[in-house]
XYZ file of N, CA and C in Angstrom:
462
model
N 82.697 97.358 85.484
C 83.344 96.150 85.028
C 84.372 96.497 83.962
N 85.549 95.989 84.112
C 86.602 96.197 83.128
C 86.766 94.924 82.312
N 87.110 95.089 81.015
C 87.249 93.923 80.146
C 88.541 94.016 79.351
N 89.144 92.865 79.088
C 90.354 92.774 78.280
C 90.275 91.529 77.409
N 90.975 91.560 76.257
C 91.111 90.373 75.420
C 92.527 90.340 74.881
N 93.285 89.312 75.248
C 94.638 89.163 74.736
C 94.874 87.709 74.387
N 95.310 87.455 73.169
C 95.636 86.141 72.596
C 94.978 84.948 73.294
N 93.676 84.825 73.086
C 92.953 83.657 73.570
C 92.504 83.730 75.009
N 92.786 84.837 75.699
C 92.377 84.995 77.096
C 91.430 86.176 77.221
N 90.331 85.951 77.893
C 89.383 87.015 78.187
C 89.453 87.315 79.678
N 89.452 88.597 80.025
C 89.556 88.986 81.427
C 88.453 89.972 81.772
N 87.904 89.794 82.978
C 86.897 90.713 83.508
C 87.222 90.974 84.970
N 86.821 92.131 85.463
C 87.045 92.422 86.874
C 85.970 93.368 87.390
N 85.655 93.211 88.656
C 84.752 94.109 89.365
C 85.516 94.623 90.574
N 85.487 95.927 90.780
C 86.179 96.477 91.936
C 85.176 97.147 92.867
N 85.535 97.232 94.136
C 84.710 97.828 95.184
C 83.306 97.232 95.228
N 83.267 95.930 95.339
C 82.014 95.189 95.366
C 81.654 94.889 96.823
N 80.461 95.317 97.259
C 80.066 95.102 98.651
C 79.463 93.721 98.818
N 80.338 92.748 98.975
C 79.944 91.353 99.141
C 80.912 90.733 100.137
N 80.472 89.686 100.807
C 81.296 89.055 101.829
C 82.537 88.423 101.207
N 83.686 88.754 101.757
C 84.954 88.229 101.236
C 85.049 86.726 101.454
N 84.667 86.261 102.643
C 84.829 84.847 102.977
C 83.910 83.955 102.145
N 82.643 84.364 101.993
C 81.714 83.583 101.175
C 82.165 83.520 99.726
N 82.617 84.669 99.202
C 83.037 84.721 97.806
C 84.310 83.912 97.586
N 85.219 83.916 98.556
C 86.452 83.141 98.431
C 86.160 81.646 98.339
N 85.259 81.155 99.179
C 84.927 79.730 99.145
C 84.205 79.359 97.854
N 83.361 80.259 97.353
C 82.689 80.011 96.076
C 83.690 79.976 94.936
N 84.649 80.891 94.968
C 85.678 80.948 93.936
C 86.531 79.678 93.959
N 86.874 79.199 95.161
C 87.664 77.975 95.258
C 86.913 76.765 94.724
N 85.587 76.794 94.805
C 84.820 75.644 94.333
C 84.675 75.623 92.811
N 84.775 76.778 92.128
C 84.597 76.781 90.669
C 85.873 77.099 89.900
N 86.999 77.255 90.580
C 88.251 77.570 89.888
C 88.703 76.384 89.035
N 89.304 76.652 87.902
C 89.782 75.653 86.927
C 88.662 74.760 86.411
N 87.453 75.288 86.324
C 86.305 74.540 85.846
C 85.920 75.060 84.458
N 85.273 74.214 83.671
C 84.749 74.644 82.388
C 83.757 75.776 82.617
N 83.667 76.702 81.654
C 82.840 77.889 81.831
C 81.369 77.532 82.005
N 80.842 76.628 81.192
C 79.434 76.242 81.290
C 79.166 75.411 82.540
N 80.137 74.577 82.906
C 79.989 73.778 84.119
C 79.983 74.661 85.353
N 80.813 75.698 85.367
C 80.850 76.642 86.490
C 79.539 77.423 86.571
N 78.993 77.766 85.416
C 77.716 78.484 85.401
C 76.593 77.613 85.969
N 76.586 76.330 85.624
C 75.580 75.412 86.166
C 75.746 75.226 87.667
N 76.989 75.186 88.137
C 77.255 75.061 89.575
C 76.705 76.264 90.326
N 76.931 77.471 89.783
C 76.446 78.685 90.428
C 74.920 78.725 90.434
N 74.309 78.279 89.326
C 72.845 78.254 89.269
C 72.261 77.277 90.279
N 72.931 76.138 90.478
C 72.424 75.167 91.449
C 72.595 75.671 92.884
N 73.633 76.474 93.144
C 73.802 77.062 94.474
C 72.727 78.122 94.704
N 72.409 78.903 93.673
C 71.366 79.914 93.816
C 69.990 79.281 94.010
N 69.771 78.116 93.424
C 68.500 77.397 93.590
C 68.489 76.548 94.857
N 69.586 76.575 95.609
C 69.763 75.833 96.866
C 69.631 74.324 96.677
N 70.186 73.814 95.562
C 70.241 72.380 95.318
C 71.568 71.799 95.781
N 72.645 72.537 95.594
C 73.949 72.123 96.114
C 74.574 73.322 96.811
N 75.340 73.051 97.852
C 75.901 74.155 98.626
C 77.400 74.285 98.362
N 77.937 75.406 98.781
C 79.368 75.660 98.680
C 80.015 75.154 99.964
N 81.002 74.282 99.822
C 81.674 73.686 100.974
C 82.715 74.672 101.491
N 82.678 74.924 102.790
C 83.606 75.855 103.411
C 84.779 75.072 103.985
N 85.966 75.320 103.427
C 87.167 74.614 103.867
C 88.062 75.481 104.737
N 88.213 76.758 104.372
C 89.133 77.626 105.102
C 88.427 78.385 106.231
N 87.397 79.118 105.892
C 86.675 79.923 106.877
C 85.452 79.149 107.350
N 85.660 78.102 108.141
C 84.546 77.232 108.498
C 84.160 77.283 109.966
N 84.585 78.289 110.699
C 84.151 78.372 112.095
C 82.793 79.067 112.139
N 81.841 78.415 112.789
C 80.496 78.967 112.895
C 79.615 78.702 111.702
N 80.056 77.846 110.799
C 79.267 77.524 109.617
C 78.410 76.300 109.943
N 77.137 76.372 109.609
C 76.236 75.264 109.898
C 76.431 74.092 108.954
N 75.920 72.942 109.368
C 76.017 71.739 108.541
C 74.856 71.689 107.570
N 75.141 71.230 106.350
C 74.113 71.076 105.331
C 74.146 69.641 104.818
N 72.974 69.121 104.527
C 72.915 67.740 104.040
C 73.477 67.626 102.630
N 73.398 68.697 101.834
C 73.942 68.640 100.475
C 75.466 68.757 100.458
N 76.068 69.018 101.616
C 77.529 69.116 101.693
C 78.180 67.786 102.038
N 77.373 66.773 102.326
C 77.934 65.489 102.760
C 78.719 64.784 101.664
N 78.182 64.798 100.456
C 78.747 63.980 99.385
C 79.825 64.755 98.633
N 81.013 64.820 99.212
C 82.129 65.480 98.551
C 83.399 64.706 98.830
N 84.455 65.074 98.129
C 85.709 64.334 98.279
C 86.538 64.792 99.471
N 86.118 65.878 100.156
C 86.901 66.403 101.258
C 86.480 65.837 102.604
N 85.324 65.211 102.692
C 84.848 64.676 103.951
C 84.309 65.739 104.892
N 83.954 66.902 104.350
C 83.412 67.995 105.158
C 81.906 68.073 104.963
N 81.208 68.551 105.972
C 79.767 68.700 105.825
C 79.285 70.093 106.212
N 80.186 71.077 106.200
C 79.813 72.450 106.496
C 79.709 73.233 105.200
N 78.611 73.929 105.029
C 78.436 74.684 103.803
C 77.387 75.769 103.936
N 77.322 76.593 102.909
C 76.353 77.685 102.828
C 75.879 77.848 101.397
N 74.854 78.704 101.248
C 74.348 79.086 99.934
C 74.566 80.585 99.757
N 75.771 81.027 99.364
C 76.037 82.469 99.244
C 75.424 83.053 97.971
N 74.164 83.476 98.055
C 73.412 83.909 96.880
C 73.946 85.224 96.322
N 74.315 86.157 97.193
C 74.805 87.455 96.724
C 76.120 87.303 95.956
N 77.001 86.450 96.454
C 78.264 86.194 95.757
C 78.006 85.505 94.415
N 77.017 84.620 94.397
C 76.677 83.919 93.152
C 76.157 84.881 92.099
N 75.339 85.837 92.520
C 74.796 86.802 91.562
C 75.901 87.623 90.915
N 76.895 88.010 91.705
C 77.977 88.827 91.164
C 78.849 88.015 90.210
N 79.138 86.759 90.576
C 79.925 85.920 89.662
C 79.137 85.564 88.409
N 77.819 85.425 88.525
C 77.004 85.172 87.333
C 77.040 86.361 86.383
N 77.073 87.580 86.935
C 77.204 88.769 86.089
C 78.498 88.710 85.285
N 79.593 88.343 85.961
C 80.884 88.253 85.273
C 80.854 87.190 84.178
N 80.297 86.021 84.500
C 80.302 84.917 83.539
C 79.399 85.215 82.348
N 78.212 85.796 82.591
C 77.332 86.124 81.463
C 77.942 87.210 80.591
N 78.652 88.152 81.209
C 79.346 89.177 80.430
C 80.419 88.557 79.549
N 81.158 87.601 80.114
C 82.195 86.933 79.321
C 81.582 86.096 78.202
N 80.438 85.472 78.454
C 79.787 84.688 77.406
C 79.314 85.569 76.260
N 78.825 86.767 76.590
C 78.423 87.714 75.544
C 79.627 88.163 74.733
N 80.741 88.361 75.417
C 81.966 88.751 74.719
C 82.464 87.632 73.802
N 82.300 86.380 74.255
C 82.676 85.247 73.407
C 81.787 85.176 72.179
N 80.496 85.484 72.337
C 79.592 85.491 71.188
C 79.965 86.574 70.186
N 80.386 87.725 70.689
C 80.796 88.816 69.793
C 82.026 88.406 68.986
N 82.972 87.727 69.624
C 84.190 87.295 68.941
C 84.035 85.953 68.237
N 82.799 85.417 68.216
C 82.465 84.163 67.524
C 83.308 82.996 68.031
N 83.376 82.885 69.350
C 84.070 81.774 70.001
C 83.036 80.873 70.658
N 83.381 79.608 70.819
C 82.485 78.648 71.443
C 82.762 78.610 72.946
N 81.745 78.862 73.809
C 81.984 78.858 75.259
C 82.352 77.490 75.819
N 82.048 76.413 75.095
C 82.384 75.066 75.563
C 83.892 74.838 75.591
N 84.627 75.603 74.781
C 86.069 75.411 74.665
C 86.876 76.264 75.639
N 86.204 76.931 76.574
C 86.906 77.813 77.501
C 86.727 77.334 78.932
N 87.754 77.549 79.738
C 87.707 77.199 81.156
C 88.197 78.393 81.975
N 87.859 78.383 83.251
C 88.262 79.472 84.141
C 89.722 79.272 84.500
N 90.555 80.126 83.964
C 91.994 80.007 84.131
C 92.444 80.556 85.482
N 92.005 81.752 85.799
C 92.423 82.407 87.038
C 91.236 83.170 87.600
N 90.953 82.929 88.860
C 89.858 83.601 89.542
C 90.398 84.087 90.870
N 90.499 85.408 91.031
C 91.130 86.002 92.202
C 90.162 86.907 92.922
N 90.334 87.000 94.222
C 89.579 87.957 95.020
C 90.553 88.652 95.956
N 90.414 89.965 96.055
C 91.286 90.762 96.920
C 90.441 91.605 97.859
N 90.912 91.734 99.096
C 90.244 92.613 100.037
C 90.591 94.057 99.710
N 89.612 94.920 99.880
C 89.799 96.350 99.700
C 89.525 97.000 101.051
N 89.943 98.233 101.222
C 89.734 98.931 102.492
C 88.248 98.953 102.846
N 87.953 98.688 104.121
C 86.566 98.613 104.572
C 85.899 99.983 104.513
N 84.599 99.950 104.198
C 83.817 101.169 104.128
C 83.078 101.351 105.452
N 83.189 102.546 106.022
C 82.487 102.849 107.272
C 81.286 103.739 106.966
N 80.154 103.370 107.563
C 78.947 104.158 107.422
C 78.391 104.438 108.809
N 77.515 105.419 108.887
C 76.843 105.712 110.146
C 75.384 105.329 110.019
N 74.851 104.780 111.109
C 73.438 104.470 111.167
C 72.861 105.264 112.337
N 71.777 105.982 112.060
C 71.144 106.822 113.063
C 70.006 106.043 113.706
N 70.057 105.917 115.030
C 69.092 105.108 115.755
C 68.220 105.974 116.649
N 67.352 105.330 117.377
C 66.411 106.057 118.222
C 67.135 106.773 119.361
N 66.513 107.813 119.853
C 66.991 108.599 120.993
C 68.355 109.244 120.727
N 68.645 109.558 119.480
C 69.855 110.295 119.153
C 71.144 109.495 119.146
N 71.031 108.174 119.175
C 72.255 107.362 119.139
C 72.746 107.209 117.703
N 74.049 107.161 117.552
C 74.668 106.965 116.237
C 75.649 105.808 116.349
N 75.485 104.803 115.505
C 76.416 103.666 115.476
C 77.117 103.634 114.132
N 78.338 103.127 114.134
C 79.069 102.998 112.867
C 79.029 101.539 112.417
N 78.919 101.349 111.108
C 78.869 100.015 110.506
C 80.002 99.916 109.501
N 80.770 98.838 109.551
C 81.804 98.605 108.548
C 81.358 97.475 107.637
N 81.552 97.656 106.354
C 81.207 96.602 105.398
C 82.476 96.161 104.682
N 82.619 94.859 104.512
C 83.810 94.331 103.848
C 83.628 94.448 102.345
N 84.585 95.048 101.696
C 84.542 95.305 100.267
C 85.649 94.501 99.613
N 85.383 93.963 98.430
C 86.417 93.186 97.742
C 86.365 93.460 96.248
N 87.429 93.083 95.562
C 87.474 93.172 94.104
C 87.732 91.778 93.549
N 87.040 91.462 92.451
C 87.090 90.123 91.867
C 87.663 90.228 90.464
N 88.628 89.357 90.146
C 89.244 89.307 88.821
C 89.050 87.909 88.257
N 88.515 87.822 87.052
C 88.224 86.542 86.405
C 88.861 86.534 85.032
N 89.604 85.482 84.721
C 90.144 85.342 83.375
C 89.903 83.920 82.899
N 89.500 83.799 81.638
C 89.267 82.494 81.036
C 90.176 82.341 79.833
N 90.530 81.117 79.532
C 91.324 80.842 78.348
C 90.822 79.567 77.707
N 91.108 79.414 76.427
C 90.625 78.265 75.687
C 91.484 77.037 75.905
N 90.857 75.874 75.732
C 91.605 74.618 75.873
C 92.648 74.479 74.790
N 92.387 75.060 73.616
C 93.342 74.948 72.505
C 94.587 75.788 72.744
N 94.527 76.738 73.703
C 95.684 77.579 73.998
C 96.699 76.868 74.889
N 96.320 75.720 75.460
C 97.241 74.987 76.332
C 98.138 74.109 75.455
N 99.433 74.366 75.502
C 100.379 73.531 74.764
C 101.623 73.282 75.559
């Protein structure tokens, strides 16, 4: 994890993270431009399977969820991407610790920019019975998160 602090903005990033790009993108779209504590509560509720992440872009083959009905988009397709939530929770808790070190109040910060980029796929080999060898590709991505304070907006 890389960290930066420049005039009221805190930045964190994770690179080469083996997590689904599509699930993480939809999760990021649901918490972008949200208050830091509110985004943390949203992620916790998705991990507890109380509310789901609504899939707007990559929604082919996504099942319907009853917790996805009540939204402003009129969509009812969603998932509970727990692995993506765990990685974003790591980033947010790290940023909260950094805010505590700098004696800042987390209530006054919001998620300014949340980006995800695809990285080159990793190929692995899996050895199976009777001497067969299959290759597996895993989608790898890098996540960049930056927060800024409400008082910095002028």
